[in-house]
Coordinates of C-alpha atoms in Angstrom, one line a residue:
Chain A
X11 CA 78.2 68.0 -16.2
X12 CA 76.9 64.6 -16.8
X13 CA 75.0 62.5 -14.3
X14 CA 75.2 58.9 -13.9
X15 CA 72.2 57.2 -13.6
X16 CA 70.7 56.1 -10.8
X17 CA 68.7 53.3 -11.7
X18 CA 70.3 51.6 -15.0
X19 CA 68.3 48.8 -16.9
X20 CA 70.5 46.5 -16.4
X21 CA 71.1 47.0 -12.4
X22 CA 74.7 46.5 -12.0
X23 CA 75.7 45.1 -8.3
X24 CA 75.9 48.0 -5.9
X25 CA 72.5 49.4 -7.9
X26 CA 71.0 49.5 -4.5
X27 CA 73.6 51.1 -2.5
X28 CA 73.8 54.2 -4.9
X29 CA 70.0 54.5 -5.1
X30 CA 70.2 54.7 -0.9
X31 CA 73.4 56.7 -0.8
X32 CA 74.2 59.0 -3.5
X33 CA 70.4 60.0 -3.8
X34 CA 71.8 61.6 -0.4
X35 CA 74.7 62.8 -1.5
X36 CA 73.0 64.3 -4.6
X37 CA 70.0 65.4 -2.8
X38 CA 72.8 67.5 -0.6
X39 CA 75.5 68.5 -2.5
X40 CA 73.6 68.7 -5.5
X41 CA 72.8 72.4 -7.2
X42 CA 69.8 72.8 -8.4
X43 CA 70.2 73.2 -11.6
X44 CA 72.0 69.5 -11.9
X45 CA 70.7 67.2 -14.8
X46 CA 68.1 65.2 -12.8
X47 CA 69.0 61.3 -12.5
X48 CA 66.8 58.5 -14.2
X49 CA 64.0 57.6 -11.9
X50 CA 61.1 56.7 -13.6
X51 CA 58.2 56.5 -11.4
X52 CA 59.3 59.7 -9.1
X53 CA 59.6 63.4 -9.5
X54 CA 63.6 63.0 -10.3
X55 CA 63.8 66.9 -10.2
X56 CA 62.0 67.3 -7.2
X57 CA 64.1 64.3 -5.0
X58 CA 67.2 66.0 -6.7
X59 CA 66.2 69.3 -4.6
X60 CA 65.2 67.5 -1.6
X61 CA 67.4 69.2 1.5
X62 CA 67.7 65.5 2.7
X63 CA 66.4 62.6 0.9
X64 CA 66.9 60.0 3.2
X65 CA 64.6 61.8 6.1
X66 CA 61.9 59.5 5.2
X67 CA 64.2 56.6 6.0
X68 CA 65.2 58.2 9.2
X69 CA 61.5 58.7 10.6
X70 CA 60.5 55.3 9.3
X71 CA 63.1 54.2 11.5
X72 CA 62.0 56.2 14.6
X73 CA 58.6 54.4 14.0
X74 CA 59.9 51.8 16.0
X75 CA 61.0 53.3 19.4
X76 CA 57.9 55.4 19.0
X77 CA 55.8 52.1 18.5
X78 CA 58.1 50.5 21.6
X79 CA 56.7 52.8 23.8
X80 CA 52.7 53.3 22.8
X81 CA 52.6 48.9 22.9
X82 CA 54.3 49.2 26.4
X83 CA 51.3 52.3 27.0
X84 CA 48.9 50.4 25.4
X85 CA 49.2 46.8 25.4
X86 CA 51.1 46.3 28.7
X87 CA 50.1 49.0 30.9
X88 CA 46.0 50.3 29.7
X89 CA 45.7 46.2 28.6
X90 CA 47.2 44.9 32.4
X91 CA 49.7 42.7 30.1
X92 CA 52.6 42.9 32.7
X93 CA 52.3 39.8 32.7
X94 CA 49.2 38.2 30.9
X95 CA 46.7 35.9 33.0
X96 CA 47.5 32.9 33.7
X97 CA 45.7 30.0 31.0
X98 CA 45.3 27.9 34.3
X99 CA 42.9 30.4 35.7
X100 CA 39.0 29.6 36.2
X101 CA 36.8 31.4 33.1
X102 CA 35.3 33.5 36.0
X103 CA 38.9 35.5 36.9
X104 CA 39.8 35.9 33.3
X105 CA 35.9 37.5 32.7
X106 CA 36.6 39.6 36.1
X107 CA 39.9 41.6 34.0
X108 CA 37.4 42.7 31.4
X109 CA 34.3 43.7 33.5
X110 CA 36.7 45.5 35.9
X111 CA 39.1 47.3 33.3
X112 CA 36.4 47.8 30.7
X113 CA 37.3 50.8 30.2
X114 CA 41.3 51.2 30.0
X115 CA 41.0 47.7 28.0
X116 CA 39.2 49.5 25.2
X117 CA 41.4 52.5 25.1
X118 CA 44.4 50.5 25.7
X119 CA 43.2 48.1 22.8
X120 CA 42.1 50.5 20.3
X121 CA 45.7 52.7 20.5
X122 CA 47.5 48.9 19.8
X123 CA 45.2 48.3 16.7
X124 CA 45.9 52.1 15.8
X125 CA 49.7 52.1 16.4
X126 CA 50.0 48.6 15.0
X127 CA 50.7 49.7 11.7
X128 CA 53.9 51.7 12.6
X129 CA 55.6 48.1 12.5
X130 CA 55.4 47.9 8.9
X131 CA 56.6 51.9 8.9
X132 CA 59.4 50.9 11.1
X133 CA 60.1 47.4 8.8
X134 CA 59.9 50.0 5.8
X135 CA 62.9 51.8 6.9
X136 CA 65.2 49.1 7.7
X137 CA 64.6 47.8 4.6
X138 CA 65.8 50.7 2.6
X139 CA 69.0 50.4 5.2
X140 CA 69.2 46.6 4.1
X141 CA 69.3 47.6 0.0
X142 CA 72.1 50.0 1.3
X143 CA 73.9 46.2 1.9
X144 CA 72.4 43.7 -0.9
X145 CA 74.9 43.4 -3.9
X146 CA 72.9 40.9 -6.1
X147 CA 69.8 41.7 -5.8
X148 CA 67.0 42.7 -3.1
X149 CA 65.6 39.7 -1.8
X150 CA 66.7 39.3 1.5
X151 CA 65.3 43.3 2.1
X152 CA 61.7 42.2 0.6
X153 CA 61.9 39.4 2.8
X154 CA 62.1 41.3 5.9
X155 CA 59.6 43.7 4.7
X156 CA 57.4 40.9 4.3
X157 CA 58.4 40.0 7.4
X158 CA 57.6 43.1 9.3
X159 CA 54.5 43.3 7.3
X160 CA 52.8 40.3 8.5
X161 CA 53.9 41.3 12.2
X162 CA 51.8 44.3 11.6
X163 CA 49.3 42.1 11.5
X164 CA 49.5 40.0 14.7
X165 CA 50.0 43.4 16.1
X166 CA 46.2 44.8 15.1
X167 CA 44.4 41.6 15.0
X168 CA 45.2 39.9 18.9
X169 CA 44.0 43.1 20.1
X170 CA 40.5 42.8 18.4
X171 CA 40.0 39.6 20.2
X172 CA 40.6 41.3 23.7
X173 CA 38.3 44.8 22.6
X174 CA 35.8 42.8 21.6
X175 CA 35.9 41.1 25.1
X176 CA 35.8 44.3 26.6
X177 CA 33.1 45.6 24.2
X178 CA 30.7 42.8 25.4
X179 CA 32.0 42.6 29.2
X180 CA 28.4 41.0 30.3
X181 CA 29.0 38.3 28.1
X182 CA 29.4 34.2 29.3
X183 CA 32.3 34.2 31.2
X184 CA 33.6 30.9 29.1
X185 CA 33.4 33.2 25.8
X186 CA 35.2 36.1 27.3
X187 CA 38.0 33.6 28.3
X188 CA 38.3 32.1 24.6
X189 CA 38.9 35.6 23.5
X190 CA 41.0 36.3 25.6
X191 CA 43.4 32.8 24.6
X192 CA 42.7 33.4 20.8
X193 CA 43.7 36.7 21.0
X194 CA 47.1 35.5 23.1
X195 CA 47.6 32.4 21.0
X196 CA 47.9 34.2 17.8
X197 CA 49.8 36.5 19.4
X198 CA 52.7 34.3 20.4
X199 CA 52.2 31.8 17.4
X200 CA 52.8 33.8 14.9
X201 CA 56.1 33.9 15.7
X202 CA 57.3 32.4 12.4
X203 CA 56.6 35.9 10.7
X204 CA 58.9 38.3 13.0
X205 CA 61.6 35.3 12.7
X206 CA 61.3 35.9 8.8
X207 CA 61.9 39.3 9.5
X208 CA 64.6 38.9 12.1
X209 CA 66.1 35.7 10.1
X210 CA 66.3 38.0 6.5
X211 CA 68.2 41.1 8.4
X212 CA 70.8 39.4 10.2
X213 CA 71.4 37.0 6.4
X214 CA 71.8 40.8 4.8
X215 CA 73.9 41.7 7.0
X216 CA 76.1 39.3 8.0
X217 CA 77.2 39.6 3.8
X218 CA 77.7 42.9 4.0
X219 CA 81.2 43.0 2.2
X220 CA 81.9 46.3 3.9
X221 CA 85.4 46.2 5.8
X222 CA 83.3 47.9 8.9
X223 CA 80.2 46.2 8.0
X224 CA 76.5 48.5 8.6
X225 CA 75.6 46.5 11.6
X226 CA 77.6 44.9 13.8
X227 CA 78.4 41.1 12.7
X228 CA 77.3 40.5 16.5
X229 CA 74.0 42.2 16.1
X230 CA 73.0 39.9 13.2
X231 CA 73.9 36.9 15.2
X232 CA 71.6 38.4 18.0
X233 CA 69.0 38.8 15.6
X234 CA 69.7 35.1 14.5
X235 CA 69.3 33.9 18.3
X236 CA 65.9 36.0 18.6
X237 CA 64.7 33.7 15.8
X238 CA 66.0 31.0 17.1
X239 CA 64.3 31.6 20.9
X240 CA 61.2 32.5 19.8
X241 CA 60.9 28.6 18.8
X242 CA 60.0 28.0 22.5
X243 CA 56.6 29.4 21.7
X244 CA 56.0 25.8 20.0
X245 CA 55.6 24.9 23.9
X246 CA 52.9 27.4 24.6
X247 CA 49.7 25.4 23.5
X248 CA 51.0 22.3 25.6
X249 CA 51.3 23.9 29.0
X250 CA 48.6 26.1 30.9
X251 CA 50.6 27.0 33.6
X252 CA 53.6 26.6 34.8
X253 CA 57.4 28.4 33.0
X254 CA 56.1 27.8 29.8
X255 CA 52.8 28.6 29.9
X256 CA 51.5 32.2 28.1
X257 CA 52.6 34.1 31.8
X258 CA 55.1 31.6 32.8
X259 CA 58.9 32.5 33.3
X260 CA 60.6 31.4 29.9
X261 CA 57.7 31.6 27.5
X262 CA 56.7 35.7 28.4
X263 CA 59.4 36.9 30.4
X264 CA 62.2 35.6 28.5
X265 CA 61.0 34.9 25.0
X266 CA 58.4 37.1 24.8
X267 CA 59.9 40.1 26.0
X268 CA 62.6 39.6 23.9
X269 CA 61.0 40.5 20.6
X270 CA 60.7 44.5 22.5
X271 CA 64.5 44.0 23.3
X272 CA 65.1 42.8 19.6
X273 CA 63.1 46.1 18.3
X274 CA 65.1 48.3 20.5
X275 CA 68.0 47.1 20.1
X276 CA 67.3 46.7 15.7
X277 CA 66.3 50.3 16.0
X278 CA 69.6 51.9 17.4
X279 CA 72.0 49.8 15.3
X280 CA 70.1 50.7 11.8
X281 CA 69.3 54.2 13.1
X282 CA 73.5 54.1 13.6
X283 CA 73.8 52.7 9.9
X284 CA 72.0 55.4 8.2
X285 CA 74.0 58.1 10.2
X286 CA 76.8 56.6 8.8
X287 CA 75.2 55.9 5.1
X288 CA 74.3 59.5 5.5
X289 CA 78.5 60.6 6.3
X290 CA 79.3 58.3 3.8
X291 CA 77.0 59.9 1.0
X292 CA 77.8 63.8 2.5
X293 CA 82.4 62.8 2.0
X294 CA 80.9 61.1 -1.5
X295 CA 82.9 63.2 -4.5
X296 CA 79.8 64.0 -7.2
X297 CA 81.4 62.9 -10.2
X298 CA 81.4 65.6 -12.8
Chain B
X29 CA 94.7 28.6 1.3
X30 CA 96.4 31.9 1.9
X31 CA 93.0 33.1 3.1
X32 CA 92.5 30.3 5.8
X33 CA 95.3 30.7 7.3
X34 CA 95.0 34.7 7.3
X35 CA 91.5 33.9 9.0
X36 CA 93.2 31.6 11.2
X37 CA 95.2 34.5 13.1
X38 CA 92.4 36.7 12.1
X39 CA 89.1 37.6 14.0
X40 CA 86.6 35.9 16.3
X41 CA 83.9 34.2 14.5
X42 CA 80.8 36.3 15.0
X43 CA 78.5 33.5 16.2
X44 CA 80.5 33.5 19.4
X45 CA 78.0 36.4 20.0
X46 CA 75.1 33.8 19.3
X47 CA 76.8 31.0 21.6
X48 CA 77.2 33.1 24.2
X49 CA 73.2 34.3 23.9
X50 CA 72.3 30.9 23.7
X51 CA 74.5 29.7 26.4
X52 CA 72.9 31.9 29.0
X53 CA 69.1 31.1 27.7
X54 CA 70.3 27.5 28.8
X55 CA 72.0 28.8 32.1
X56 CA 68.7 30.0 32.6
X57 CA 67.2 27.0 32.0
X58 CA 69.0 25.1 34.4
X59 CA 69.1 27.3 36.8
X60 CA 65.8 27.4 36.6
X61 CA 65.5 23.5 36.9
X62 CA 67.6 23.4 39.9
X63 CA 65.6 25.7 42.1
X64 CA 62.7 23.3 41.0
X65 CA 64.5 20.3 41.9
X66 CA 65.2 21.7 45.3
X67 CA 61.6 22.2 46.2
X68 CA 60.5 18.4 44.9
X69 CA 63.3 16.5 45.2
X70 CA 61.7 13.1 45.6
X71 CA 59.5 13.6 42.7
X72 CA 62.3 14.7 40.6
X73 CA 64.5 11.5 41.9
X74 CA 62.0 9.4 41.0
X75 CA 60.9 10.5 37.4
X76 CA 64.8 10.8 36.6
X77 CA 65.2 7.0 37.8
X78 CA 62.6 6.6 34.8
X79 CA 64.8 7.4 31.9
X80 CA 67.1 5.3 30.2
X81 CA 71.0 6.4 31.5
X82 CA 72.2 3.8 28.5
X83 CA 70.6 6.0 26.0
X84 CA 71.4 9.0 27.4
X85 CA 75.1 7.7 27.8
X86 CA 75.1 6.6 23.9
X87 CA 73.9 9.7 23.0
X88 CA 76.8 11.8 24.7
X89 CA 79.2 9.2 23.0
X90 CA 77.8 10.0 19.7
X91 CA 77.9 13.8 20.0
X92 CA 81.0 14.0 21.1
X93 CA 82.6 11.7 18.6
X94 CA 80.5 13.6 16.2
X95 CA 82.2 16.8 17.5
X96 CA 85.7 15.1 17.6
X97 CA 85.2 14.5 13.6
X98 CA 84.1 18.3 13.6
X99 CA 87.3 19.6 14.8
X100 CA 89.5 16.7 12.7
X101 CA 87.4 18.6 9.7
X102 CA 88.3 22.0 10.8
X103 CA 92.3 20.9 11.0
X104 CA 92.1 19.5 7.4
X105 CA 90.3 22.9 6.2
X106 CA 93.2 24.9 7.7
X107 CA 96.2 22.2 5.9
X108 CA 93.8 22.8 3.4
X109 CA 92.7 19.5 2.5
X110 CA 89.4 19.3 1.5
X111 CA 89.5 15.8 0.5
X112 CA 89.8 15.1 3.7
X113 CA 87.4 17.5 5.1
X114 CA 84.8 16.5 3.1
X115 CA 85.3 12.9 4.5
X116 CA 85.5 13.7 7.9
X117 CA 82.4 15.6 7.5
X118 CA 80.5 12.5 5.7
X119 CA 81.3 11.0 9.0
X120 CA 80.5 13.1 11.5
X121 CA 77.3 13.6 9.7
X122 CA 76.5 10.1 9.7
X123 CA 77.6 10.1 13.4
X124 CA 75.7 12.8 14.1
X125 CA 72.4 11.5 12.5
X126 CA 72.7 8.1 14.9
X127 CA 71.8 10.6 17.7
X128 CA 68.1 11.4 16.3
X129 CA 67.2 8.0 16.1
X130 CA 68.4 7.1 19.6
X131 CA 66.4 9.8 20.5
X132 CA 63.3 9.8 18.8
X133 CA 63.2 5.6 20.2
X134 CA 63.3 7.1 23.6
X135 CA 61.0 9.5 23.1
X136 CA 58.6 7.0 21.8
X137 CA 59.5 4.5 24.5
X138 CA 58.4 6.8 26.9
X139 CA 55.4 7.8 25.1
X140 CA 54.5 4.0 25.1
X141 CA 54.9 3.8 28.6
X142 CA 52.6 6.9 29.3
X143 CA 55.1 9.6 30.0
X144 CA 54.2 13.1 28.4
X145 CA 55.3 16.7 29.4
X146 CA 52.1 16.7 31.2
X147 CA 53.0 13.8 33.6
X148 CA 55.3 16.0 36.2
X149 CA 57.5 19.1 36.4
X150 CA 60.6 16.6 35.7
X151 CA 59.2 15.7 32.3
X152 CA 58.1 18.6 31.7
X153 CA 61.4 19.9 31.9
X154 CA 62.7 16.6 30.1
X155 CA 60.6 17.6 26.8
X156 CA 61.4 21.3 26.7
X157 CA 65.0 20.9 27.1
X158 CA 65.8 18.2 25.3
X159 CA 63.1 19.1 22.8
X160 CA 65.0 22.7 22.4
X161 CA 68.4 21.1 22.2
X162 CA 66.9 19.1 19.3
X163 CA 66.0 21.7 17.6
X164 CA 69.5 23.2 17.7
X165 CA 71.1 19.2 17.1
X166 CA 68.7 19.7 13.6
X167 CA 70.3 23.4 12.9
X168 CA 73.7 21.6 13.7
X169 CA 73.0 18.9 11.2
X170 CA 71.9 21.6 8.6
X171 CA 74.5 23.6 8.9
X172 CA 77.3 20.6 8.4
X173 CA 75.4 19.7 5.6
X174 CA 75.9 22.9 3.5
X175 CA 79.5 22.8 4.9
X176 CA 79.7 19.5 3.1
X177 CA 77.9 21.1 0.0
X178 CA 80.5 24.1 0.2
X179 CA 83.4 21.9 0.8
X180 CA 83.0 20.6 -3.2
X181 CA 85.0 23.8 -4.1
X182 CA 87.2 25.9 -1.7
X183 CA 86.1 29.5 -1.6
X184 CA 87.5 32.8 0.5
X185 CA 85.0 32.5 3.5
X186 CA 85.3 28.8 3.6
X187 CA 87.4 28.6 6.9
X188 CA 85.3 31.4 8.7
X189 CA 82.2 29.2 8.0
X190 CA 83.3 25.7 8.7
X191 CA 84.9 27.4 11.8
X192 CA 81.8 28.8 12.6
X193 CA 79.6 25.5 11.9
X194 CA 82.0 23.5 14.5
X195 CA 81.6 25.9 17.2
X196 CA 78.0 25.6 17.2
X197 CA 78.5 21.9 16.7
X198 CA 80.7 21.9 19.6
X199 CA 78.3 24.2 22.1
X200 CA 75.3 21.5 21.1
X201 CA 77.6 18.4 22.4
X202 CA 78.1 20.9 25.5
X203 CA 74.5 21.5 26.4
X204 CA 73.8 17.4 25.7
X205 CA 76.7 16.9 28.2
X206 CA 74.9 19.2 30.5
X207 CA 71.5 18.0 29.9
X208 CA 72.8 14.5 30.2
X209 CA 74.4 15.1 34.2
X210 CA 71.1 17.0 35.3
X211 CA 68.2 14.5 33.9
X212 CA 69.8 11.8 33.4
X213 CA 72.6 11.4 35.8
X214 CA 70.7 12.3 38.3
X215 CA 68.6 9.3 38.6
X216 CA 71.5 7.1 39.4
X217 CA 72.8 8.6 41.9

């Protein structure tokens, strides 16, 4: 019996989609007692044994309907985000939010910089889904996980702004207010690093060669539109109140809430793709 | 050329999906405006009377020519001649560019003469819009510049993607047309 390797030296063009699928197929079809493929910085043995090698992949990807809900828990609901204050309001009204909710905006803000980190969890596993598309090499999947990385952060850090205005509550009213813009303006400006994200996934898959491509040719071109929207943020700094404003119509209702549609929505269809990478690896002959 | 005319009868381009997205954030946006409009309608008379109809009326000219030597592109692609196809793109191209200067000199004229997105609702809505349908007019322009850059050699996806580049070409001239009755027009009347 003679096993192909895995990962060659050379990385020939579908490297990536083996690693992703027949480590599957392997991992389940696989006796035990199979030569053990060439991986050189795991326990190749023990991933040959594994009952199902892609479950990591899966529960990375769950990170992000699991992270869906504790932001809508935490950030809208304990944080009274539905929607923000208005920037046109007096210091004293914006200071009022933290001296009233001091409370649910510290627990609220303390589970968003906790959970905050599942982004990069959930940006983890669509990137393995994305090397299960790249032919030539792996950039576009590094991008994304770039991407989501960064995200992450605009996640953790907004909400440090806002619990520090809630630790301090009895502070100036003009001091609580700039927390609370810093914390949204670098929340909705750093829009370019989910559009990195966004932008890399739909490239990967809208060159998937497959005839029934992963994701849906349509989805990518959603994902391209999300990037495209979220450019409206550019008019956030320029309008206190008003539909572009930070609570205005467009700029949180439309473009903001989109990026929770765009994580839903990201999460079925690549939770969908590894189902199928999964069927595909399982009807996969193990060469002998 | 076997492939383009196999993707000719084939499937809809997938950026119909983004057109259509795209198409209804604008529907929102003018829907949006309207309902404005309704509850300020001297105000928003009155700052529309402000912009230059001559500009805006160039600018639909030049888009839709623009658009026009799109589609003449797209034909050649399908006959399969990419001589022509590259020089119909040169054109529309350089067609195309003559609308970002017409409109960055109105956006500086009215600049000059103290009008900012800040002024009123009208111009506030002037600047987003037209600002956001720049910034798909720039995409545009990118995008039939790499078509030009493919065109040097004919490959298998060629059709899908110069098909795909005038169809977003197309839906900016659309949104310009729109954008140019509801500010623009407006005024006149």
């Amino acid at each position: 019996m003679v096993a192909r390797p895995i990962l060659s030296e050379t990385g020939d063009k579908d490297r990536k989609t083996e690693m992703g699928i027949i480590m599957a197929s392997r991992a389940r079809s696989a006796p035990v007692d199979r030569p053990s493929p060439n991986i050189p910085s795991t326990d190749a043995a023990r991933v040959a044994m594994a009952p199902d090698s892609l479950r990591y992949v899966r529960f990375c990807l769950w990170m992000g309907p699991v992270l869906l809900v504790l932001l809508v828990v935490f950030f809208a609901v304990l944080g009274h985000n539905i929607p923000p204050y208005s920037a046109a309001l007096p210091a004293e009204e914006i200071a009022a939010h933290f001296r009233q909710h001091t409370t649910s905006a510290r627990i609220g803000m303390t589970g968003m910089m906790v959970s905050g980190v599942l982004y990069l969890v959930w940006g983890m596993g669509i990137a393995k889904v994305m090397e299960a598309a790249e032919r030539d090499n792996d950039l576009l999947s590094r991008l994304q996980l770039w991407g989501a990385g960064f995200t992450t952060l605009v996640l953790v850090f907004p909400p440090a702004f806002w619990l520090t205005a809630a630790f301090r509550p009895e502070a100036d009213a003009a001091i609580l207010m700039m927390l609370y813009d810093a914390g949204w303006i670098m929340f909705d400006m750093a829009f370019s690093l989910t559009m990195l994200q966004v932008t890399a996934f739909a490239i990967c898959f809208l060159n998937d060669w497959r005839a029934v491509p992963l994701i849906p040719k349509p989805v990518s071109w959603f994902a391209i539109w999300v990037a495209v929207v979220f450019m409206g943020f550019c008019f956030l700094p320029f309008f206190p109140d008003g539909p572009f404003s930070r609570s205005g119509f467009f700029n949180y209702w439309v473009e903001f809430s989109i990026f929770f549609w765009a994580m839903l929505i990201l999460s079925i269809f690549t939770l969908r793709a590894l189902a199928r990478l999964q069927r595909e690896a399982m009807e996969q002959p193990v060469h002998a | 050329m076997r492939e383009m005319a196999q993707h000719r009868s084939g499937s809809v381009p997938g950026i119909l999906t983004f057109i259509a997205a795209d198409t209804a954030n604008f529907i929102l946006f003018f829907g949006y405006f309207m309902v404005e409009r309704m509850a300020q309608p001297a105000l928003f008379a009155r700052s529309a009377a402000m912009l230059d109809i001559r500009l805006g009326l160039l600018n639909t000219v030049i888009l839709i020519t623009s658009g026009w030597l799109v589609a003449l592109s797209v034909e050649a692609a399908r006959a399969g001649e990419m001589d022509k196809v590259r020089c119909r793109l040169r054109l529309a191209i350089g067609v195309g560019l003559c609308f970002g200067v017409v409109k960055t000199i109105e956006y500086a004229d009215k600049m000059a003469h103290g009008l900012t997105p800040q002024t009123d609702a009208f111009f506030t809505f002037y600047y987003v819009f037209t600002g956001i349908h720049l910034l798909h007019y720039g995409i545009g322009i990118a995008l039939l510049a790499a078509t030009l850059v493919r065109a040097r050699r004919i490959d298998a996806g060629f059709a899908g993607w110069i098909e795909s580049c005038a169809l977003f070409w197309h839906m900016v001239d659309l949104l310009w047309v729109f954008l140019f009755a509801m500010l623009y027009l407006q005024g006149a009347l």
